Amino acid sequence: MANKRDIIIIGGGLAGLTAALRLANNNCKVCLIEKNEYPHHKVCGEYVSNEVLPYLNSLGVDPFSVGAKKISKFEITDVKGFPLKASLSLGGFGISRYAFDNLFFELLRHKAEIIFDTVEKVTFEENHFSVTTQRKDVLYADFVIGAFGKRSNLDSFLNRRFMKKNAPWLAVKAHYEYGFPDDTVALHNFNGGYCGLSKTETNAVNACYLATFKSFKKQGAIDAFQKKELSKNPYLNHFFNEAKPIFKKPLTISQISFHQKEPVENHIFMLGDSAGLIHPLCGNGMAMAIRSAQIFSEMFFEAFQKSSFDRIKLEETYAAHWRGEFAERLKTGRFIQQILLNPFASKVGFSIAKIVPSVLPKLIERTHGSPMK
Ligand SMILES: Cc1cc2nc3c(=O)[nH]c(=O)nc-3n(C[C@H](O)[C@H](O)[C@H](O)COP(=O)(O)OP(=O)(O)OC[C@H]3O[C@@H](n4cnc5c(N)ncnc54)[C@H](O)[C@@H]3O)c2cc1C
């Protein structure tokens, strides 16, 4: 069959890039299809948990080579600016998605085929896939990996269940010049959402917030929302008054959904946000994207070493492994988000965490994994 690859990966965010790099390193004929050229900015908090470092090292990806900031402290404030502080046992680093995704791309471009196009259709028939792009190219593969992020045209095409449910969240992100410690990631609450601050490799501070559409709608525009709602928190008030924007205008995304998804659909192995999105306040979505790519790749190699290969068994094993690894983290993320966004529960939560300081680090631990071997 012409145009046949071993594996087609749809989406070149961290999940797709990690899987592509690992599979290509093991001589798989991989084709990655991504709709945007690199480098590009993305709406993201840009704090990455250190749990990914051993795996990144094994792939030859070094975030510190481009100046990523080492982060070891966490600070959280309630809507009125009452602060709690904790040290991060595992820690993390601050790097823009512009630089981070591009590090992977620069390594991958010499090892795998990369096509810049939007996938419109994926069909599975007689044990193989055909993938059609916007430019009407049709490619074939034995396996397809879905790494197309939290919400894609392909979710509609595949008629995924979560697309029928409400998605009442939006997010805004921009880089600023502002005096902020290199070693800290902060999470400041406001009515209807929360805003993360951390430094990136360029010394710019990334400010990224998630808000309910309902709370945003009252102000209707980003400037007004920041001035009237976010600035009720004194930390955010100081930030938005003093910080100098670097972007011409902030990046925005809407219709963010945290509903449950399936890790395998229509025989497509879903990685990263395509399989499930953790609440951003956990600061662990990128590590989960990288970890899901690791889980898939190692399982894939193992399955191929056996003399008889069973596709359905591989799908079941991946789904079970994915749930075993991430279901609890997603549940804890949902729980923390519910507490933070409920004024009464949040007040009680902050009071408890003040009296029992070990609560905060324990909660952080429950949303993170251990270092990836
Ligand atoms: C507000 C907010 C803040 C966050 N902050 C953090 C944080 O601080 N730390 C953290 O670890 N995580 C954070 N996350 C989560 C993190 O951004 C995601 O978990 C992570 O980006 C997932 O990577 P991914 O590869 O699955 O998806 P993505 O990075 O979204 O990549 C998906 C890719 O697929 C491409 N694509 C989509 N459809 C198609 C198509 N049809 N054809 C071709 N290409 C396609 C897109 O262009 C995109 O590049 C945050 C999320 C949000 C919403």
Short mmCIF file of C-alpha atoms and ligand atoms in Angstrom, two decimals:
data_model
loop_
_atom_site.label_atom_id
_atom_site.label_comp_id
_atom_site.label_asym_id
_atom_site.label_seq_id
_atom_site.Cartn_x
_atom_site.Cartn_y
_atom_site.Cartn_z
CA MET A 1 0.00 0.00 0.00
CA ALA A 2 1.41 3.42 -1.03
CA ASN A 3 1.89 6.06 1.67
CA LYS A 4 1.98 3.42 4.42
CA ARG A 5 3.62 4.24 7.75
CA ASP A 6 3.98 2.10 10.87
CA ILE A 7 2.43 4.78 13.07
CA ILE A 8 0.75 8.09 12.38
CA ILE A 9 0.67 10.51 15.30
CA ILE A 10 -1.94 13.25 15.07
CA GLY A 11 -0.94 16.35 17.04
CA GLY A 12 2.54 17.59 17.86
CA GLY A 13 2.13 18.92 21.41
CA LEU A 14 4.18 17.32 24.18
CA ALA A 15 2.34 13.99 24.06
CA GLY A 16 2.70 13.54 20.30
CA LEU A 17 6.28 14.85 20.17
CA THR A 18 7.43 12.59 23.03
CA ALA A 19 5.85 9.48 21.51
CA ALA A 20 7.25 10.34 18.06
CA LEU A 21 10.76 10.82 19.42
CA ARG A 22 10.74 7.60 21.44
CA LEU A 23 9.28 5.51 18.61
CA ALA A 24 11.58 7.03 15.98
CA ASN A 25 14.59 6.37 18.23
CA ASN A 26 13.60 2.70 18.05
CA ASN A 27 13.46 2.68 14.24
CA CYS A 28 9.68 2.88 13.85
CA LYS A 29 8.48 4.54 10.66
CA VAL A 30 6.66 7.40 12.36
CA CYS A 31 4.74 10.23 10.76
CA LEU A 32 3.69 13.17 12.93
CA ILE A 33 0.98 15.50 11.62
CA GLU A 34 0.69 18.89 13.33
CA LYS A 35 -1.42 21.80 12.20
CA ASN A 36 0.90 24.64 13.37
CA GLU A 37 4.56 25.18 12.51
CA TYR A 38 7.15 25.43 15.33
CA PRO A 39 7.90 27.37 17.40
CA HIS A 40 4.52 28.65 18.60
CA HIS A 41 3.06 29.93 21.84
CA LYS A 42 0.31 28.00 23.61
CA VAL A 43 -2.11 28.74 26.43
CA CYS A 44 -0.42 26.97 29.35
CA GLY A 45 0.88 27.68 32.87
CA GLU A 46 4.40 26.65 31.74
CA TYR A 47 5.37 25.01 35.03
CA VAL A 48 6.61 21.45 34.44
CA SER A 49 7.01 18.89 37.21
CA ASN A 50 10.52 17.45 37.61
CA GLU A 51 9.07 13.92 37.41
CA VAL A 52 9.68 14.10 33.64
CA LEU A 53 13.41 14.87 33.86
CA PRO A 54 14.87 11.31 33.86
CA TYR A 55 12.75 10.43 30.81
CA LEU A 56 13.61 13.69 29.02
CA ASN A 57 17.30 12.96 29.66
CA SER A 58 16.92 9.53 28.06
CA LEU A 59 15.41 11.19 24.97
CA GLY A 60 18.13 13.85 24.81
CA VAL A 61 15.80 16.74 25.70
CA ASP A 62 17.40 19.23 28.11
CA PRO A 63 15.13 22.13 29.13
CA PHE A 64 17.99 23.79 31.04
CA SER A 65 20.03 24.06 27.83
CA VAL A 66 17.67 26.89 26.80
CA GLY A 67 17.52 28.47 30.25
CA ALA A 68 14.54 26.84 31.99
CA LYS A 69 14.17 28.11 35.56
CA LYS A 70 14.44 25.70 38.50
CA ILE A 71 11.34 25.97 40.70
CA SER A 72 11.18 24.65 44.26
CA LYS A 73 8.60 26.85 46.01
CA PHE A 74 4.84 27.06 45.78
CA GLU A 75 2.64 29.92 46.91
CA ILE A 76 -1.15 30.02 46.86
CA THR A 77 -3.52 32.83 47.87
CA ASP A 78 -7.27 32.84 48.37
CA VAL A 79 -9.56 35.38 46.69
CA LYS A 80 -8.71 37.97 49.34
CA GLY A 81 -4.96 37.39 49.06
CA PHE A 82 -4.49 35.26 52.18
CA PRO A 83 -1.25 33.34 51.38
CA LEU A 84 -0.05 29.80 52.03
CA LYS A 85 3.44 28.67 51.12
CA ALA A 86 5.01 25.24 50.68
CA SER A 87 8.19 23.82 49.29
CA LEU A 88 7.77 21.41 46.38
CA SER A 89 9.33 18.08 47.33
CA LEU A 90 10.01 17.05 43.73
CA GLY A 91 10.10 20.57 42.29
CA GLY A 92 9.83 21.58 38.69
CA PHE A 93 10.97 24.05 36.06
CA GLY A 94 9.60 27.04 34.20
CA ILE A 95 9.84 27.08 30.41
CA SER A 96 7.63 28.54 27.68
CA ARG A 97 5.80 26.12 25.42
CA TYR A 98 7.37 28.11 22.57
CA ALA A 99 10.79 26.83 23.66
CA PHE A 100 9.82 23.47 25.19
CA ASP A 101 7.87 22.01 22.26
CA ASN A 102 10.52 23.36 19.89
CA LEU A 103 13.29 21.47 21.74
CA PHE A 104 11.51 18.21 20.91
CA PHE A 105 10.81 19.30 17.34
CA GLU A 106 14.47 20.15 16.67
CA LEU A 107 15.49 16.63 17.74
CA LEU A 108 12.65 14.93 15.91
CA ARG A 109 12.90 16.68 12.54
CA HIS A 110 15.98 14.61 11.59
CA LYS A 111 14.46 11.32 12.71
CA ALA A 112 10.83 11.26 11.62
CA GLU A 113 8.54 12.51 8.94
CA ILE A 114 6.67 15.65 10.05
CA ILE A 115 3.76 17.03 8.06
CA PHE A 116 2.22 20.43 8.79
CA ASP A 117 -1.45 20.00 7.99
CA THR A 118 -4.76 19.50 9.79
CA VAL A 119 -6.17 16.00 9.96
CA GLU A 120 -9.85 15.96 9.06
CA LYS A 121 -10.73 12.26 8.94
CA VAL A 122 -9.46 9.02 10.46
CA THR A 123 -11.03 5.71 9.52
CA PHE A 124 -10.22 2.17 10.56
CA GLU A 125 -11.04 -0.64 8.13
CA GLU A 126 -9.69 -4.15 7.59
CA ASN A 127 -7.10 -3.71 10.31
CA HIS A 128 -5.53 -0.54 9.03
CA PHE A 129 -6.10 3.22 9.24
CA SER A 130 -6.52 5.86 6.59
CA VAL A 131 -5.93 9.46 7.59
CA THR A 132 -7.14 12.36 5.43
CA THR A 133 -5.78 15.87 5.82
CA GLN A 134 -7.17 19.29 4.93
CA ARG A 135 -4.96 19.35 1.82
CA LYS A 136 -6.69 16.08 0.87
CA ASP A 137 -3.60 13.89 1.26
CA VAL A 138 -4.52 10.37 2.31
CA LEU A 139 -2.00 8.46 4.43
CA TYR A 140 -2.16 4.88 5.67
CA ALA A 141 -0.83 3.26 8.84
CA ASP A 142 -1.16 0.18 11.03
CA PHE A 143 -1.55 2.37 14.14
CA VAL A 144 -2.81 5.84 14.86
CA ILE A 145 -2.07 7.84 17.99
CA GLY A 146 -4.46 10.64 18.92
CA ALA A 147 -2.43 13.42 20.56
CA PHE A 148 -4.60 16.28 19.37
CA GLY A 149 -5.08 17.99 22.72
CA LYS A 150 -8.04 18.95 24.84
CA ARG A 151 -10.48 19.83 22.03
CA SER A 152 -10.04 19.25 18.34
CA ASN A 153 -12.07 19.03 15.14
CA LEU A 154 -11.32 15.29 15.38
CA ASP A 155 -13.25 14.98 18.65
CA SER A 156 -16.35 16.07 16.67
CA PHE A 157 -15.46 13.80 13.78
CA LEU A 158 -15.12 10.84 16.15
CA ASN A 159 -18.36 11.84 17.89
CA ARG A 160 -16.68 11.63 21.29
CA ARG A 161 -19.03 11.66 24.25
CA PHE A 162 -17.45 14.59 26.11
CA MET A 163 -18.20 16.89 23.15
CA LYS A 164 -21.92 16.65 23.93
CA LYS A 165 -21.40 17.97 27.46
CA ASN A 166 -20.94 21.55 28.62
CA ALA A 167 -17.45 23.06 28.53
CA PRO A 168 -17.84 26.26 30.56
CA TRP A 169 -14.17 27.24 30.98
CA LEU A 170 -11.91 29.68 29.20
CA ALA A 171 -8.23 30.46 29.64
CA VAL A 172 -6.02 33.48 28.97
CA LYS A 173 -2.23 33.63 28.88
CA ALA A 174 0.46 36.24 28.20
CA HIS A 175 4.10 36.99 29.04
CA TYR A 176 5.11 40.05 31.07
CA GLU A 177 8.13 41.90 32.41
CA TYR A 178 7.73 41.83 36.19
CA GLY A 179 9.93 41.31 39.24
CA PHE A 180 9.19 37.74 40.30
CA PRO A 181 11.43 35.08 41.92
CA ASP A 182 12.87 32.46 39.55
CA ASP A 183 12.27 29.61 42.01
CA THR A 184 8.54 30.10 42.69
CA VAL A 185 5.28 29.10 41.09
CA ALA A 186 2.27 31.03 42.42
CA LEU A 187 -1.43 30.33 42.15
CA HIS A 188 -3.71 33.25 42.97
CA ASN A 189 -7.44 32.73 43.30
CA PHE A 190 -10.19 35.08 42.23
CA ASN A 191 -13.96 34.69 42.05
CA GLY A 192 -14.64 32.15 39.30
CA GLY A 193 -11.06 31.08 38.66
CA TYR A 194 -7.34 31.17 39.41
CA CYS A 195 -4.21 32.61 37.86
CA GLY A 196 -0.74 31.00 37.78
CA LEU A 197 2.48 33.01 37.70
CA SER A 198 5.95 31.63 37.03
CA LYS A 199 9.09 32.63 35.20
CA THR A 200 10.19 31.25 31.84
CA GLU A 201 13.59 30.81 30.17
CA THR A 202 13.47 34.37 28.74
CA ASN A 203 12.97 35.88 32.25
CA ALA A 204 9.42 36.80 31.22
CA VAL A 205 6.73 36.00 33.76
CA ASN A 206 3.99 33.82 32.34
CA ALA A 207 0.53 34.72 33.66
CA CYS A 208 -2.10 32.17 32.75
CA TYR A 209 -5.59 32.03 34.18
CA LEU A 210 -8.58 29.75 33.96
CA ALA A 211 -12.04 31.20 34.55
CA THR A 212 -15.63 30.13 34.25
CA PHE A 213 -17.36 31.60 31.24
CA LYS A 214 -20.12 32.73 33.60
CA SER A 215 -17.75 34.95 35.64
CA PHE A 216 -16.02 36.28 32.51
CA LYS A 217 -19.32 37.12 30.79
CA LYS A 218 -20.16 39.72 33.46
CA GLN A 219 -17.22 41.88 32.30
CA GLY A 220 -17.17 40.66 28.69
CA ALA A 221 -13.58 41.74 27.87
CA ILE A 222 -10.14 40.65 29.07
CA ASP A 223 -8.99 44.07 30.33
CA ALA A 224 -12.19 44.72 32.27
CA PHE A 225 -12.17 41.19 33.70
CA GLN A 226 -8.58 41.55 34.91
CA LYS A 227 -9.21 45.01 36.40
CA LYS A 228 -12.54 44.27 38.04
CA GLU A 229 -12.43 40.60 38.97
CA LEU A 230 -8.86 39.30 39.15
CA SER A 231 -7.62 42.49 40.81
CA LYS A 232 -9.82 41.92 43.87
CA ASN A 233 -6.95 39.65 44.92
CA PRO A 234 -4.22 42.12 46.06
CA TYR A 235 -1.42 40.01 44.53
CA LEU A 236 -3.11 40.05 41.13
CA ASN A 237 -3.95 43.72 41.55
CA HIS A 238 -0.25 44.45 42.00
CA PHE A 239 0.68 42.20 39.11
CA PHE A 240 -1.74 43.66 36.56
CA ASN A 241 -0.90 47.24 37.62
CA GLU A 242 2.87 46.83 37.52
CA ALA A 243 3.61 44.15 34.93
CA LYS A 244 4.51 45.24 31.40
CA PRO A 245 2.91 43.07 28.68
CA ILE A 246 5.31 41.51 26.17
CA PHE A 247 2.69 40.01 23.83
CA LYS A 248 0.69 42.36 21.58
CA LYS A 249 -2.41 40.72 22.98
CA PRO A 250 -3.03 37.72 25.24
CA LEU A 251 -3.72 34.26 23.83
CA THR A 252 -7.13 32.80 24.65
CA ILE A 253 -8.90 29.48 24.42
CA SER A 254 -12.48 28.62 25.31
CA GLN A 255 -14.77 25.60 25.66
CA ILE A 256 -12.33 23.79 27.94
CA SER A 257 -13.81 20.58 29.26
CA PHE A 258 -12.67 18.43 32.17
CA HIS A 259 -15.13 15.62 31.46
CA GLN A 260 -13.97 12.04 31.37
CA LYS A 261 -12.67 10.69 28.06
CA GLU A 262 -11.74 7.22 26.82
CA PRO A 263 -8.02 6.37 26.46
CA VAL A 264 -8.78 4.33 23.31
CA GLU A 265 -11.49 5.23 20.78
CA ASN A 266 -12.11 3.77 17.32
CA HIS A 267 -8.84 1.81 17.84
CA ILE A 268 -6.94 5.12 18.21
CA PHE A 269 -4.59 5.26 21.22
CA MET A 270 -5.24 8.60 22.93
CA LEU A 271 -2.33 10.34 24.66
CA GLY A 272 -2.08 13.52 26.74
CA ASP A 273 -5.12 15.78 26.88
CA SER A 274 -6.86 13.69 24.19
CA ALA A 275 -7.20 10.98 26.84
CA GLY A 276 -8.07 13.29 29.75
CA LEU A 277 -7.32 16.79 31.00
CA ILE A 278 -6.32 17.36 34.61
CA HIS A 279 -7.31 20.66 36.23
CA PRO A 280 -4.49 23.10 35.46
CA LEU A 281 -4.09 24.12 39.12
CA CYS A 282 -2.32 20.76 39.62
CA GLY A 283 0.43 21.90 37.23
CA ASN A 284 0.77 18.35 35.98
CA GLY A 285 -0.86 18.15 32.52
CA MET A 286 2.44 18.33 30.65
CA ALA A 287 4.01 15.61 32.81
CA MET A 288 0.93 13.45 32.23
CA ALA A 289 1.18 14.02 28.47
CA ILE A 290 4.82 12.92 28.50
CA ARG A 291 4.09 9.98 30.81
CA SER A 292 1.21 8.72 28.65
CA ALA A 293 3.55 8.78 25.65
CA GLN A 294 6.07 6.76 27.64
CA ILE A 295 3.43 4.23 28.72
CA PHE A 296 2.26 3.74 25.15
CA SER A 297 5.73 3.47 23.60
CA GLU A 298 7.11 0.95 26.10
CA MET A 299 3.96 -1.18 25.87
CA PHE A 300 4.07 -1.03 22.08
CA PHE A 301 7.69 -2.25 21.92
CA GLU A 302 6.96 -5.03 24.38
CA ALA A 303 3.93 -6.21 22.38
CA PHE A 304 5.97 -6.34 19.18
CA GLN A 305 8.64 -8.50 20.74
CA LYS A 306 6.08 -11.28 21.16
CA SER A 307 5.52 -13.66 18.26
CA SER A 308 1.73 -13.20 18.13
CA PHE A 309 0.43 -9.67 18.23
CA ASP A 310 -3.09 -8.93 19.43
CA ARG A 311 -4.43 -5.40 18.73
CA ILE A 312 -7.44 -5.65 21.07
CA LYS A 313 -5.26 -6.89 23.90
CA LEU A 314 -2.87 -3.98 23.36
CA GLU A 315 -5.81 -1.54 23.50
CA GLU A 316 -7.12 -3.10 26.71
CA THR A 317 -3.68 -3.09 28.30
CA TYR A 318 -3.10 0.56 27.42
CA ALA A 319 -6.53 1.64 28.73
CA ALA A 320 -6.00 -0.26 32.00
CA HIS A 321 -2.51 1.11 32.43
CA TRP A 322 -3.68 4.66 31.66
CA ARG A 323 -6.49 4.47 34.22
CA GLY A 324 -4.20 2.90 36.83
CA GLU A 325 -1.74 5.73 36.39
CA PHE A 326 -4.00 8.75 36.04
CA ALA A 327 -7.55 8.13 37.34
CA GLU A 328 -6.65 9.01 40.94
CA ARG A 329 -4.72 12.15 39.94
CA LEU A 330 -7.67 13.39 37.87
CA LYS A 331 -10.04 12.71 40.76
CA THR A 332 -7.86 14.64 43.22
CA GLY A 333 -7.58 17.50 40.72
CA ARG A 334 -11.39 17.67 40.46
CA PHE A 335 -11.67 17.66 44.27
CA ILE A 336 -9.15 20.50 44.75
CA GLN A 337 -10.78 22.58 42.03
CA GLN A 338 -14.23 22.16 43.63
CA ILE A 339 -12.86 23.35 46.96
CA LEU A 340 -11.01 26.34 45.53
CA LEU A 341 -13.94 27.61 43.55
CA ASN A 342 -16.44 27.34 46.38
CA PRO A 343 -15.98 30.43 48.62
CA PHE A 344 -17.03 28.67 51.84
CA ALA A 345 -15.09 25.44 51.20
CA SER A 346 -12.05 27.46 50.12
CA LYS A 347 -12.11 29.51 53.36
CA VAL A 348 -12.32 26.31 55.43
CA GLY A 349 -9.62 24.65 53.31
CA PHE A 350 -7.17 27.54 53.71
CA SER A 351 -7.81 27.64 57.50
CA ILE A 352 -7.12 23.89 57.81
CA ALA A 353 -3.97 24.15 55.67
CA LYS A 354 -2.73 27.00 57.85
CA ILE A 355 -3.13 24.95 61.05
CA VAL A 356 -1.87 21.69 59.47
CA PRO A 357 0.90 22.72 57.03
CA SER A 358 1.44 19.15 55.80
CA VAL A 359 -1.98 19.18 54.05
CA LEU A 360 -0.83 21.29 51.10
CA PRO A 361 2.28 19.25 50.17
CA LYS A 362 0.21 16.03 50.56
CA LEU A 363 -2.43 17.32 48.12
CA ILE A 364 0.26 18.37 45.65
CA GLU A 365 1.85 14.91 45.90
CA ARG A 366 -1.47 13.19 45.13
CA THR A 367 -1.73 14.97 41.77
CA HIS A 368 1.85 14.13 40.76
CA GLY A 369 3.65 10.95 39.83
CA SER A 370 7.10 9.70 40.78
CA PRO A 371 10.15 10.38 38.59
CA MET A 372 9.82 8.57 35.24
CA LYS A 373 12.47 5.92 34.81
C1 LIG B 1 -5.08 27.27 31.47
C2 LIG B 1 -4.19 26.07 31.47
C3 LIG B 1 -3.01 26.11 32.19
C4 LIG B 1 -2.18 24.98 32.23
N1 LIG B 1 -1.03 25.02 32.96
C5 LIG B 1 -0.23 23.93 33.04
C6 LIG B 1 0.98 23.96 33.80
O1 LIG B 1 1.39 24.98 34.36
N2 LIG B 1 1.71 22.81 33.87
C7 LIG B 1 1.32 21.66 33.24
O2 LIG B 1 2.03 20.66 33.36
N3 LIG B 1 0.19 21.62 32.51
C8 LIG B 1 -0.58 22.73 32.38
N4 LIG B 1 -1.71 22.69 31.61
C9 LIG B 1 -2.03 21.46 30.88
C10 LIG B 1 -1.13 21.30 29.64
O3 LIG B 1 -1.15 22.47 28.86
C11 LIG B 1 -1.63 20.13 28.81
O4 LIG B 1 -1.92 19.05 29.64
C12 LIG B 1 -0.58 19.70 27.76
O5 LIG B 1 -0.37 20.75 26.85
C13 LIG B 1 -1.06 18.48 27.02
O6 LIG B 1 -0.23 18.20 25.92
P1 LIG B 1 -0.84 17.48 24.64
O7 LIG B 1 0.29 17.15 23.77
O8 LIG B 1 -1.80 16.43 25.05
O9 LIG B 1 -1.78 18.62 23.96
P2 LIG B 1 -1.36 19.96 23.23
O10 LIG B 1 -0.11 20.51 23.77
O11 LIG B 1 -2.59 20.80 23.25
O12 LIG B 1 -1.07 19.51 21.73
C14 LIG B 1 -2.07 19.10 20.85
C15 LIG B 1 -1.60 19.43 19.44
O13 LIG B 1 -2.49 18.85 18.50
C16 LIG B 1 -2.60 19.73 17.38
N5 LIG B 1 -3.85 19.38 16.69
C17 LIG B 1 -5.12 19.43 17.16
N6 LIG B 1 -5.99 18.97 16.24
C18 LIG B 1 -5.24 18.63 15.15
C19 LIG B 1 -5.57 18.10 13.88
N7 LIG B 1 -6.83 17.82 13.55
N8 LIG B 1 -4.57 17.88 13.00
C20 LIG B 1 -3.27 18.16 13.33
N9 LIG B 1 -2.90 18.66 14.52
C21 LIG B 1 -3.88 18.89 15.43
C22 LIG B 1 -2.59 21.12 18.02
O14 LIG B 1 -2.20 22.12 17.09
C23 LIG B 1 -1.60 20.94 19.16
O15 LIG B 1 -0.29 21.33 18.82
C24 LIG B 1 -2.55 23.81 31.53
C25 LIG B 1 -3.73 23.78 30.78
C26 LIG B 1 -4.54 24.90 30.75
C27 LIG B 1 -5.82 24.85 29.97
#
